[in-house]
XYZ file of C-alpha atoms in Angstrom:
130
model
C 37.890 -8.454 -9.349
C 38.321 -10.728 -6.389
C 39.051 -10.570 -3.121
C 37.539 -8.330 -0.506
C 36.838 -5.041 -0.806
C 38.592 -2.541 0.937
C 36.303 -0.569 3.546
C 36.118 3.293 3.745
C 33.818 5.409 6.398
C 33.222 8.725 6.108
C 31.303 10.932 8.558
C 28.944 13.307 6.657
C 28.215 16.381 8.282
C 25.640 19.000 7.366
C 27.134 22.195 7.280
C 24.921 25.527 6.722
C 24.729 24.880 3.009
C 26.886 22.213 1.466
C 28.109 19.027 2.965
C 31.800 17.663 4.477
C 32.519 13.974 4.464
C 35.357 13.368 6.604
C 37.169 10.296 6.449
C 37.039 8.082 9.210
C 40.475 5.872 10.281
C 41.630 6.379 6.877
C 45.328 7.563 5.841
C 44.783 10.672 4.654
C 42.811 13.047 7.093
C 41.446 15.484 4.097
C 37.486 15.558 3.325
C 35.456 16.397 0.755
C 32.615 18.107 -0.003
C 29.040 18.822 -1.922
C 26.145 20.844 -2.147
C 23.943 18.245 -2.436
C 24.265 14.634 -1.072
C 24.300 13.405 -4.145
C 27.402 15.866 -5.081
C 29.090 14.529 -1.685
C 28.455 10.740 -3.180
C 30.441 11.727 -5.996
C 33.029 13.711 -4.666
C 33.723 10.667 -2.263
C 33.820 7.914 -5.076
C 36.570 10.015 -6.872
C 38.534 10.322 -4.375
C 38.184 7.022 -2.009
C 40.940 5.566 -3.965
C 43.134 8.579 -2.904
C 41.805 8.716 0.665
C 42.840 5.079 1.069
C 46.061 5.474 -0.838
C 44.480 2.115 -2.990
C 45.481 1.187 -6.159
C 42.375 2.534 -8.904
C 41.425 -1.073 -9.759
C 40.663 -2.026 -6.125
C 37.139 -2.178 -4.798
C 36.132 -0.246 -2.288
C 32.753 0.287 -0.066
C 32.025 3.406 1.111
C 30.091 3.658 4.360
C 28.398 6.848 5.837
C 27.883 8.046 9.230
C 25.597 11.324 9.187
C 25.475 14.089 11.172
C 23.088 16.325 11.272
C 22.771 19.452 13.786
C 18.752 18.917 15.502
C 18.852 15.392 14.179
C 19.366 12.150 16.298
C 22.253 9.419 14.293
C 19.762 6.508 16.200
C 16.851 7.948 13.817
C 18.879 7.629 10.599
C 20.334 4.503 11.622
C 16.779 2.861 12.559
C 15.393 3.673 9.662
C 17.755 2.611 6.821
C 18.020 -0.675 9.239
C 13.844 -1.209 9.049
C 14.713 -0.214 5.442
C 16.877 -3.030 5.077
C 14.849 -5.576 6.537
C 11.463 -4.620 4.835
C 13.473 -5.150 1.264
C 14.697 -8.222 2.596
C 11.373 -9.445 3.960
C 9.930 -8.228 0.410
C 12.527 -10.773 -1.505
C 11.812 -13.387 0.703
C 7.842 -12.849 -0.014
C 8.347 -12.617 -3.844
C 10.015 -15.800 -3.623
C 7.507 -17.803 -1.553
C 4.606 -16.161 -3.466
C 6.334 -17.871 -6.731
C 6.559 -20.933 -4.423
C 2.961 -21.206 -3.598
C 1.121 -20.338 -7.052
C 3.582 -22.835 -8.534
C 2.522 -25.585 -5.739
C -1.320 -24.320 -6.353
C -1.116 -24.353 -9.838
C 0.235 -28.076 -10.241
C -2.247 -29.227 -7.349
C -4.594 -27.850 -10.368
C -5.795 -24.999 -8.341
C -7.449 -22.090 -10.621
C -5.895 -18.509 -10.903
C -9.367 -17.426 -9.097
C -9.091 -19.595 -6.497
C -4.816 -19.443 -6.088
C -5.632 -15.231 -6.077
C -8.539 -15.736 -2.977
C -6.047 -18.450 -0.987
C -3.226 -15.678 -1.274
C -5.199 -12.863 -1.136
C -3.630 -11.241 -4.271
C -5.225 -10.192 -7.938
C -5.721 -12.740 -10.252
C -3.261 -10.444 -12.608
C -0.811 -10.780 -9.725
C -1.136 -14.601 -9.596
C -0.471 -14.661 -13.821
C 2.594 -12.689 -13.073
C 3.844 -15.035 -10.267
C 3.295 -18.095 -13.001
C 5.641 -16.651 -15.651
């Protein structure tokens, strides 16, 4: 499909026991709800397409605000942002780890010494090379 997607935010609240996802500047004002988060996920993706009165073949990105009675937004939000840029920071390491054994290994650097100059296994350093 191409384009771009269409955007949907729904607030998550924590109720006593289950969940309400409320949608958030959408057309229809209705929720949904789950148990579980994971039963809230679901609920939402069947009926996002309703919620945004979208045709079923367009794409749509569901975004989630949480609430959470005793819990500050700024705590969730902080983390899955650190999140974020630690798995980004973690790509961008894999990469230049590849990078460097390759450069080692065609200076005609050995595996033991490529391992001690990156401070990684030797096993590591066979993996990078594949």
């Amino acid at each position: 499909m191409t384009g771009t997607p269409l955007q949907l935010t729904m607030r998550a609240i924590r109720k006593a026991d289950y969940w309400i996802a409320l949608p958030v500047d959408a057309p229809i004002a209705g929720g949904v709800s789950g148990d579980t988060l994971p039963e809230l996920y679901e609920e939402v993706e069947a009926a996002k397409h309703f919620i945004l009165d979208a045709p079923s073949e367009a794409e749509i990105v569901v975004t989630y605000l949480y609430e959470v009675a005793g819990v500050s937004p700024t705590v969730l939000d902080t983390y899955r942002e650190l999140r974020t840029q630690r798995d980004q920071v973690a790509a961008r390491l894999g990469e230049t780890a590849r990078e460097a054994v390759a450069a080692l290994r065609a200076a005609g650097v050995s595996v033991r010494d490529s391992a001690a100059l990156l401070e990684l296994s030797k096993s590591r350093i066979d993996q990078l090379s594949a």
